[in-house]
Coordinates of C-alpha atoms in Angstrom, one line a residue:
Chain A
X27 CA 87.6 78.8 91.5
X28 CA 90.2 79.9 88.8
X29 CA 92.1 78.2 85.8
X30 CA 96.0 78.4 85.9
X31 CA 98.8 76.8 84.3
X32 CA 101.6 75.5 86.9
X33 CA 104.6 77.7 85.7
X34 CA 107.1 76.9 88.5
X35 CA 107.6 76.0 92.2
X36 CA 108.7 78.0 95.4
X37 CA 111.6 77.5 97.8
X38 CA 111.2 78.6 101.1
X39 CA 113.2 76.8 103.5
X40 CA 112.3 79.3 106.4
X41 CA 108.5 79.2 107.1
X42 CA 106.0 78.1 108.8
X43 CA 105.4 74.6 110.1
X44 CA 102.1 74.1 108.6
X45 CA 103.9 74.5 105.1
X46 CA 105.7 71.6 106.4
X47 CA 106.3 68.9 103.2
X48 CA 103.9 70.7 101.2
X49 CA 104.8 72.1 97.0
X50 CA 104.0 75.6 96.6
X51 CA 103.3 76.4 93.4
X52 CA 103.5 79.3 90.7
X53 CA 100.2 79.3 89.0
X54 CA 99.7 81.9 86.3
X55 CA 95.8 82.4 85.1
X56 CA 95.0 81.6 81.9
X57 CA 91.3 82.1 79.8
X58 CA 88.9 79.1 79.2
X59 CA 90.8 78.8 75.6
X60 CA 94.1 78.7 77.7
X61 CA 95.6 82.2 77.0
X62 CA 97.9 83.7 79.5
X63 CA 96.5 86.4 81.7
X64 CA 98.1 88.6 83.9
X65 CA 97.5 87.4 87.2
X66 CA 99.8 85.1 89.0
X67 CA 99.4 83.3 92.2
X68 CA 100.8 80.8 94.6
X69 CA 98.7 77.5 95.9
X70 CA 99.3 74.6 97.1
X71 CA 99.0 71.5 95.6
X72 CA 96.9 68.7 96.7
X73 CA 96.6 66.4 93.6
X74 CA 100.1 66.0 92.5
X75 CA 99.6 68.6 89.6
X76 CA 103.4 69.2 87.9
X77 CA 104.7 71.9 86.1
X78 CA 102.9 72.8 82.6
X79 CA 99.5 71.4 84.1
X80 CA 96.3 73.7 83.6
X81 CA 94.5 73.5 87.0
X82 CA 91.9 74.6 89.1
X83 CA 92.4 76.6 92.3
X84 CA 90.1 77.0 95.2
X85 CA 91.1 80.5 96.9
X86 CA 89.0 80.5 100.4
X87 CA 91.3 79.4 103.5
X88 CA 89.2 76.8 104.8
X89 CA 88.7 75.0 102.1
X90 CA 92.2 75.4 100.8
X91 CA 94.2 74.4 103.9
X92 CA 91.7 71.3 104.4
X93 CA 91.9 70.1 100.8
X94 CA 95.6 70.5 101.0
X95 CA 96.9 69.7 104.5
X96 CA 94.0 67.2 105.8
X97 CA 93.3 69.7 108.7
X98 CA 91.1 73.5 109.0
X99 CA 93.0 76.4 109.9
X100 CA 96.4 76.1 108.2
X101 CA 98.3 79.4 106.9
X102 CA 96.9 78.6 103.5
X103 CA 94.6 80.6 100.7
X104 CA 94.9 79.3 97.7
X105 CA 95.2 75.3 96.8
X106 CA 95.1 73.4 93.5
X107 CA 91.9 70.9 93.8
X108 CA 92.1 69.3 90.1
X109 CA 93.7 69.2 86.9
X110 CA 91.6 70.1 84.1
X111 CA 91.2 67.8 80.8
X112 CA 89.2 69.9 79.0
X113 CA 86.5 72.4 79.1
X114 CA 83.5 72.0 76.9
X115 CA 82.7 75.0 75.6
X116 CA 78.9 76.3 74.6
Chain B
X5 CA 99.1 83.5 98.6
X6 CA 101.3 86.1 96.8
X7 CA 104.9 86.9 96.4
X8 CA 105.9 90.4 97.8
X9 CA 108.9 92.1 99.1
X10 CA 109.3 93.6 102.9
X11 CA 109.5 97.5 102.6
X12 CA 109.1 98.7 105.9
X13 CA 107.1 98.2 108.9
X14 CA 104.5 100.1 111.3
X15 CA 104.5 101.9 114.6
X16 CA 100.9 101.9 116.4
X17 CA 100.5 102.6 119.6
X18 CA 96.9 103.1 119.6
X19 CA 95.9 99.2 118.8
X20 CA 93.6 95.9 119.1
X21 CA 94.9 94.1 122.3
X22 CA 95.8 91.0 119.8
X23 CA 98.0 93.3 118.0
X24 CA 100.4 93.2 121.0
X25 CA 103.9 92.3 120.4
X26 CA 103.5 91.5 116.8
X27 CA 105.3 93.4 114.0
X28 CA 103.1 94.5 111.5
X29 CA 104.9 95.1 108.0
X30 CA 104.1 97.3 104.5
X31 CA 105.2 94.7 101.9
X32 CA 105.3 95.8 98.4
X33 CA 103.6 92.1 95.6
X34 CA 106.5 91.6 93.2
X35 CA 106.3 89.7 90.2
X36 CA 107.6 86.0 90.0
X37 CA 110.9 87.6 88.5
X38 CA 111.2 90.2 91.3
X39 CA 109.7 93.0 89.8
X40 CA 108.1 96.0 91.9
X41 CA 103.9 96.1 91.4
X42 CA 101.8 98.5 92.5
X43 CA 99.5 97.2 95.6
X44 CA 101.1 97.2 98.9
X45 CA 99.5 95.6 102.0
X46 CA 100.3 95.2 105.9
X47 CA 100.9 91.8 106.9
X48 CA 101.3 90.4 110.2
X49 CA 105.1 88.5 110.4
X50 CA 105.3 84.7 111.6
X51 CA 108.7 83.4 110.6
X52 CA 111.0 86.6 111.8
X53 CA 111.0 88.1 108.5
X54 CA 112.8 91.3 107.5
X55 CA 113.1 94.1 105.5
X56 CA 113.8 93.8 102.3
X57 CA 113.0 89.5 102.6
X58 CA 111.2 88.3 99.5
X59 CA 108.3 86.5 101.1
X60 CA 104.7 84.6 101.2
X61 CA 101.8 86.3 102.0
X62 CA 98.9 84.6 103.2
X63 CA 95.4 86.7 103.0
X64 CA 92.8 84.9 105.0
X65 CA 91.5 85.8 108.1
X66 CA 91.5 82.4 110.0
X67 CA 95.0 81.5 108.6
X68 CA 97.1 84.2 109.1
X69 CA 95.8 85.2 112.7
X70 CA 96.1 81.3 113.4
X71 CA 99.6 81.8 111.8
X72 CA 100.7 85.0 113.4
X73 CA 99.6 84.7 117.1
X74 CA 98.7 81.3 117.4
X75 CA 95.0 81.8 118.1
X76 CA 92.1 82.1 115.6
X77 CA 90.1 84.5 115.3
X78 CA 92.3 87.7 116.2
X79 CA 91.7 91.0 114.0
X80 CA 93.9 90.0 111.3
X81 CA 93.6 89.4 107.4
X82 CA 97.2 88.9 106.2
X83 CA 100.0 87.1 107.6
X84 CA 103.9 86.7 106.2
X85 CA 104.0 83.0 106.4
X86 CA 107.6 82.1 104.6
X87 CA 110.6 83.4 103.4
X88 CA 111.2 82.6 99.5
X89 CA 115.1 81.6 99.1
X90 CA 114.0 80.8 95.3
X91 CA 111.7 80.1 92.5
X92 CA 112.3 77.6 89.8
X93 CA 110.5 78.4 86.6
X94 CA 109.6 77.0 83.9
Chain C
X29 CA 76.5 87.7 95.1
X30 CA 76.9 87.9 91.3
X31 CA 75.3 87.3 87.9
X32 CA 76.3 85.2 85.7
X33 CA 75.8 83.2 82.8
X34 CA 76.6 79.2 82.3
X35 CA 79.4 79.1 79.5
X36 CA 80.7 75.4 79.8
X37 CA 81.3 72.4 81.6
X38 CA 84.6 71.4 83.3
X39 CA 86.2 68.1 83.3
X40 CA 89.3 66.8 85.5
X41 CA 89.3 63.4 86.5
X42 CA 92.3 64.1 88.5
X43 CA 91.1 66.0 91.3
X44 CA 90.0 66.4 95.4
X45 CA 88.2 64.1 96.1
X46 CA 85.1 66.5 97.5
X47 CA 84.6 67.2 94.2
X48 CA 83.2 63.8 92.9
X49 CA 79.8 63.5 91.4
X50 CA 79.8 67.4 91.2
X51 CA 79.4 68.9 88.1
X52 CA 81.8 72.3 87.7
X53 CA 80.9 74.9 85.3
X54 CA 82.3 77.9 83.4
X55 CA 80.2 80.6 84.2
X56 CA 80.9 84.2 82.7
X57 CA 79.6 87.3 84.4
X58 CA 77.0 89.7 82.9
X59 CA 75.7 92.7 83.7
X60 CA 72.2 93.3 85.1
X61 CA 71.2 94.1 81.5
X62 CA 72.8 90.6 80.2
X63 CA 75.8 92.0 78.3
X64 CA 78.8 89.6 78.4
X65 CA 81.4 91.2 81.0
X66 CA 85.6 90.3 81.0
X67 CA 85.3 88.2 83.9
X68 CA 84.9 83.9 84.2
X69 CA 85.2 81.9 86.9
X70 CA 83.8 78.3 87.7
X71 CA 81.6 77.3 90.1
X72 CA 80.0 74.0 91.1
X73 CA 76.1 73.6 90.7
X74 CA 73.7 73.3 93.5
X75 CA 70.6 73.4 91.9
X76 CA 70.9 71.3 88.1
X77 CA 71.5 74.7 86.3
X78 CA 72.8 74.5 82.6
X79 CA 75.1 76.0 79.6
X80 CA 73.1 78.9 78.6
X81 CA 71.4 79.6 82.0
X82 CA 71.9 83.1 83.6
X83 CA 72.4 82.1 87.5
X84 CA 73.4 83.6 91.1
X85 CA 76.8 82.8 91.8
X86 CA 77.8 83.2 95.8
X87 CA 81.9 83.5 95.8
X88 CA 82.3 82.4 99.9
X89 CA 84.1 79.3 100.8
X90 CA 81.7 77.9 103.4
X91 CA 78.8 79.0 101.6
X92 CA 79.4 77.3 98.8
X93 CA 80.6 74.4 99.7
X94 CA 77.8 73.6 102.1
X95 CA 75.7 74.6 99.1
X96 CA 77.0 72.4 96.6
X97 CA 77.9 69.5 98.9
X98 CA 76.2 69.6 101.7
X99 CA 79.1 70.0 103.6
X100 CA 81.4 72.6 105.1
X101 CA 84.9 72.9 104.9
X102 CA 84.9 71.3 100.7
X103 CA 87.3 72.5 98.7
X104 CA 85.1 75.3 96.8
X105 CA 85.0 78.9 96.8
X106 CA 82.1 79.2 94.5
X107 CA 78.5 77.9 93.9
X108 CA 76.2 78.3 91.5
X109 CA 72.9 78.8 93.7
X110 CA 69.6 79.9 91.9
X111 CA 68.9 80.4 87.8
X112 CA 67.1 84.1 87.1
X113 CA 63.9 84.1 85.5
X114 CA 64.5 87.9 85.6
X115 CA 65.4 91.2 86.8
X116 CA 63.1 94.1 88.1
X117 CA 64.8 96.9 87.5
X118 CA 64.3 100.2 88.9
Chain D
X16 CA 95.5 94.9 106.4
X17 CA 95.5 98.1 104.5
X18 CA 96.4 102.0 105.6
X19 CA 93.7 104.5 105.1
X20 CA 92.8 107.7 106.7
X21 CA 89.1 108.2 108.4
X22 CA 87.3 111.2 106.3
X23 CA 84.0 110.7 107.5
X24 CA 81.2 108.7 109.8
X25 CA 77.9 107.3 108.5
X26 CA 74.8 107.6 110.1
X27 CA 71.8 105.4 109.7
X28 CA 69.1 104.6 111.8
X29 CA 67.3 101.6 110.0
X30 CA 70.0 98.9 110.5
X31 CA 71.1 95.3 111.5
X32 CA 70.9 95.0 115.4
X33 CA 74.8 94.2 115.9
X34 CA 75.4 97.7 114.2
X35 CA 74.2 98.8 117.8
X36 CA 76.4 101.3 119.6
X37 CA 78.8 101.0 116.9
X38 CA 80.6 103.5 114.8
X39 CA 80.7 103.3 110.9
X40 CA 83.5 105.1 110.1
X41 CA 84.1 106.3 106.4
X42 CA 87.5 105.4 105.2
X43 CA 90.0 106.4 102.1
X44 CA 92.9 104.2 101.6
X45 CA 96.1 106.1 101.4
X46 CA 99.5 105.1 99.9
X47 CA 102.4 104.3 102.9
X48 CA 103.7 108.0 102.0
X49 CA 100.1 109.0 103.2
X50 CA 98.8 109.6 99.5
X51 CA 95.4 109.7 99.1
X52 CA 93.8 106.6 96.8
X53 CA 90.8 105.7 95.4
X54 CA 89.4 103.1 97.4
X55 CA 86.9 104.0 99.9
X56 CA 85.1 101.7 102.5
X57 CA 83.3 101.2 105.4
X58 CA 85.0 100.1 108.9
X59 CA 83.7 99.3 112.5
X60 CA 85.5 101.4 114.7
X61 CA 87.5 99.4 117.6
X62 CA 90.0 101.5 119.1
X63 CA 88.3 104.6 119.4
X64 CA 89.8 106.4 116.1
X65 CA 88.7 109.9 115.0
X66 CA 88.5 111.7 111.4
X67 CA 91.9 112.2 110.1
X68 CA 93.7 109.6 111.9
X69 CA 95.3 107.1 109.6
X70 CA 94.4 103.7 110.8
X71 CA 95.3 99.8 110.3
X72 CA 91.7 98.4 108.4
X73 CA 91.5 94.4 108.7
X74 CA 89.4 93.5 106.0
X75 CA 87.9 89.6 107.1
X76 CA 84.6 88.9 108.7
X77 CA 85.4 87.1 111.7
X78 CA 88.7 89.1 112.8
X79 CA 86.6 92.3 112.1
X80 CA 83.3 91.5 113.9
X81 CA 85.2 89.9 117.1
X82 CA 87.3 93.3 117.4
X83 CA 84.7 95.8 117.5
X84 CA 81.9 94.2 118.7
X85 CA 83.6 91.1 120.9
X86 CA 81.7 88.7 119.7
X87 CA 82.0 86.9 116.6
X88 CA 79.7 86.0 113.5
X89 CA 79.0 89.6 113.1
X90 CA 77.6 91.6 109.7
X91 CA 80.8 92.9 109.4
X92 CA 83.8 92.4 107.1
X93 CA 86.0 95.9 107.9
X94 CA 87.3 96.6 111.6
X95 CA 89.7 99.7 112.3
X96 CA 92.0 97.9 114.4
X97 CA 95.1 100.6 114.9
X98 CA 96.2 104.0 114.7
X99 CA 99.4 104.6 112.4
X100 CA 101.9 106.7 114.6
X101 CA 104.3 106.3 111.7
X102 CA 105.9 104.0 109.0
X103 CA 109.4 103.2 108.6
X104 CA 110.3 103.2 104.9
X105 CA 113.2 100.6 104.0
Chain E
X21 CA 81.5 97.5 103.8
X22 CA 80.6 99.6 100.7
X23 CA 77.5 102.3 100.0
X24 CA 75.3 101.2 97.3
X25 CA 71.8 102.3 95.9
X26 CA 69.0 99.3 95.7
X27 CA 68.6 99.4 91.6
X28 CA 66.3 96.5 91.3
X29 CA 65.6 92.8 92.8
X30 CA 66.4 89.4 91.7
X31 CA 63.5 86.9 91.0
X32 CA 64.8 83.2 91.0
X33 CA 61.9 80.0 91.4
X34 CA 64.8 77.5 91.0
X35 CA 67.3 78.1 93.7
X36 CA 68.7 76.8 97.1
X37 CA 66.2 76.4 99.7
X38 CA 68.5 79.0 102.2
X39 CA 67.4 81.7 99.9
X40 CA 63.1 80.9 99.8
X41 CA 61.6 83.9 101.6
X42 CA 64.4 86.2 101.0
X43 CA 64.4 88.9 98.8
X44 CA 67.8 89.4 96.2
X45 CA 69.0 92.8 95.4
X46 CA 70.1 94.3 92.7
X47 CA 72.6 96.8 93.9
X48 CA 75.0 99.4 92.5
X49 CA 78.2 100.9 94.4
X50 CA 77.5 104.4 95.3
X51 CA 80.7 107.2 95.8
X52 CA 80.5 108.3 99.0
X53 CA 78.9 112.0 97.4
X54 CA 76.3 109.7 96.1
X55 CA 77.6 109.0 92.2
X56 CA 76.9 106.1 90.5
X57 CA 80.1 103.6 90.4
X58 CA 80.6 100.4 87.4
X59 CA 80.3 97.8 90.7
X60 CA 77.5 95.9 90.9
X61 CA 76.4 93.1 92.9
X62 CA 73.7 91.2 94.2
X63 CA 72.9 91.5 98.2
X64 CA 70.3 89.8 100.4
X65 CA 68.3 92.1 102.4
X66 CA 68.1 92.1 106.6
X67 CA 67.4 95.8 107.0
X68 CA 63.9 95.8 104.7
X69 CA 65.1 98.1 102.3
X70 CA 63.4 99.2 99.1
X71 CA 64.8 100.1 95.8
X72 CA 66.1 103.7 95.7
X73 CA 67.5 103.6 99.3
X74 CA 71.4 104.1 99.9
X75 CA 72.4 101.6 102.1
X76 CA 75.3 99.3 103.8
X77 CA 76.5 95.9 102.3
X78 CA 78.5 93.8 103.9
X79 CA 80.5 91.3 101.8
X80 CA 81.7 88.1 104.1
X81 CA 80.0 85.0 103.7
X82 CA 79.7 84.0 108.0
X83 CA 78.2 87.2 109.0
X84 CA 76.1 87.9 105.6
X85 CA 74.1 84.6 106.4
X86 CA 73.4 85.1 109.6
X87 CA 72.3 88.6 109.3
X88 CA 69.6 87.7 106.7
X89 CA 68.8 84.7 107.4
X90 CA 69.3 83.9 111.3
X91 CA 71.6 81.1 110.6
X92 CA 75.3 80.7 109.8
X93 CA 76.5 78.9 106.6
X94 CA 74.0 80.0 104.0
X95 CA 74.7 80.6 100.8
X96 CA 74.7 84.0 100.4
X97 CA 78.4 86.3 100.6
X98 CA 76.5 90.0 100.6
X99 CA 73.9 91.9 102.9
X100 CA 72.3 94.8 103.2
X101 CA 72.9 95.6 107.2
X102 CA 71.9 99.0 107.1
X103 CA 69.8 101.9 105.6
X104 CA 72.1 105.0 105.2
X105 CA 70.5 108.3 106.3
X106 CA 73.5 110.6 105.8
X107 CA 77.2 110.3 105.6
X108 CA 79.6 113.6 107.6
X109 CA 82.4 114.4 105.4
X110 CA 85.1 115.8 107.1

């Protein structure tokens, strides 16, 4: 699993039906002190994380498409699984 | 799931038997803003994309062949799984 | 499989709910000599590993969520799964 | 799925018993205008390809191991599963 | 799958119970020539290699499991499948 930052949401209006209702989101990486990184991604969401929230991501299909759909097999990689509070440091 | 533009597509006659009838397409990741990046992948189309669509990439194995051909399992890794009309950011 | 060491601790009380009761932790890798490499990722514990410990981390969906949980198909891509007393090498 | 041309095969006699039968065909990933790249890897051969032919690798366990060997489950995570005539270019 | 060189092994008392018996490897990514690469990882062995061997690793979590261990689902992502004797260039 990753940390991100929700930085915006995708439109798709033509997809497929398993995307059906779900939010796609733009997640960009960020460090464990919260400092943008280069690497961006899309994942659903399945905790009602919003805009500006630092999540975590899963990024494994099963678990993804099950954690944001309710069912296995879904055309799904990537899914945001919690929104992060803080991280205790060593 | 990434973000990545349609660039082209590929002719194979020589192919897995659950390749048959699908369109295999080079897509080119862009950058949330639209920007060309480097890595370029073939990706298995689902929602009648096109060239030059800006689209969603899906890159898990039981996803995008479930996506793609409707069956799991079938020798595939990536599958184009919506067409991005826009993307609000932040 | 890689190795890693235990950085921090995670918390996000909003989150899926297969992630209850399970402890998810900053882990950064090192190199088989224990240098500090660029790359973090977080993992959830399956065997009561702690900050400071170098562990095993397996980065497979289904592996790691039937190590951490119990059960397949949890919303994990990574588990921590053994702590390294040491390293023969050659 | 990536492109990559076949420079090589890869013989070893002490190996896992689904390797059986099997070619292990040595693989350089080339750019869609047939550049070479870095990346090199390993592939199951499933549609009889030969040294020099560019070829379609899917790069996922289960798609890979139930296209050259028919059965799933597998240890194998890279299947040639095509042979490029040619690419259209947008 | 990539070539690597067995550089070492991993020893472990507190770890998951799919991994008692099995031995962890350290191993480094090999060019197919034979030079040493910066990748390394840890791998399970199925193929009873020893350190110094070239050999094959397979990196997907259903089929490393069951090669090494008999049964799907363990924790483990990497495997060695195979010894490498000799590679043909073309």
């Amino acid at each position: 699993m990753l940390i991100a930052r929700v930085i915006g949401n995708v439109v798709a209006t033509q997809k497929n039906q398993r995307y059906e209702g779900a939010s796609v989101m733009l997640c960009r990486q960020v460090t464990p002190e919260g400092k943008d990184m280069e690497y961006t991604c899309l994942a659903l969401d399945s905790v009602n994380s919003g805009v500006g929230d630092t999540v975590i991501i899963v990024q494994e299909g099963w678990g993804a498409s099950t954690a944001s759909t309710g069912r296995p097999g879904a055309a799904i990689d990537s899914a945001i699984v919690g929104v992060v509070d803080y991280i205790d440091l060593l």
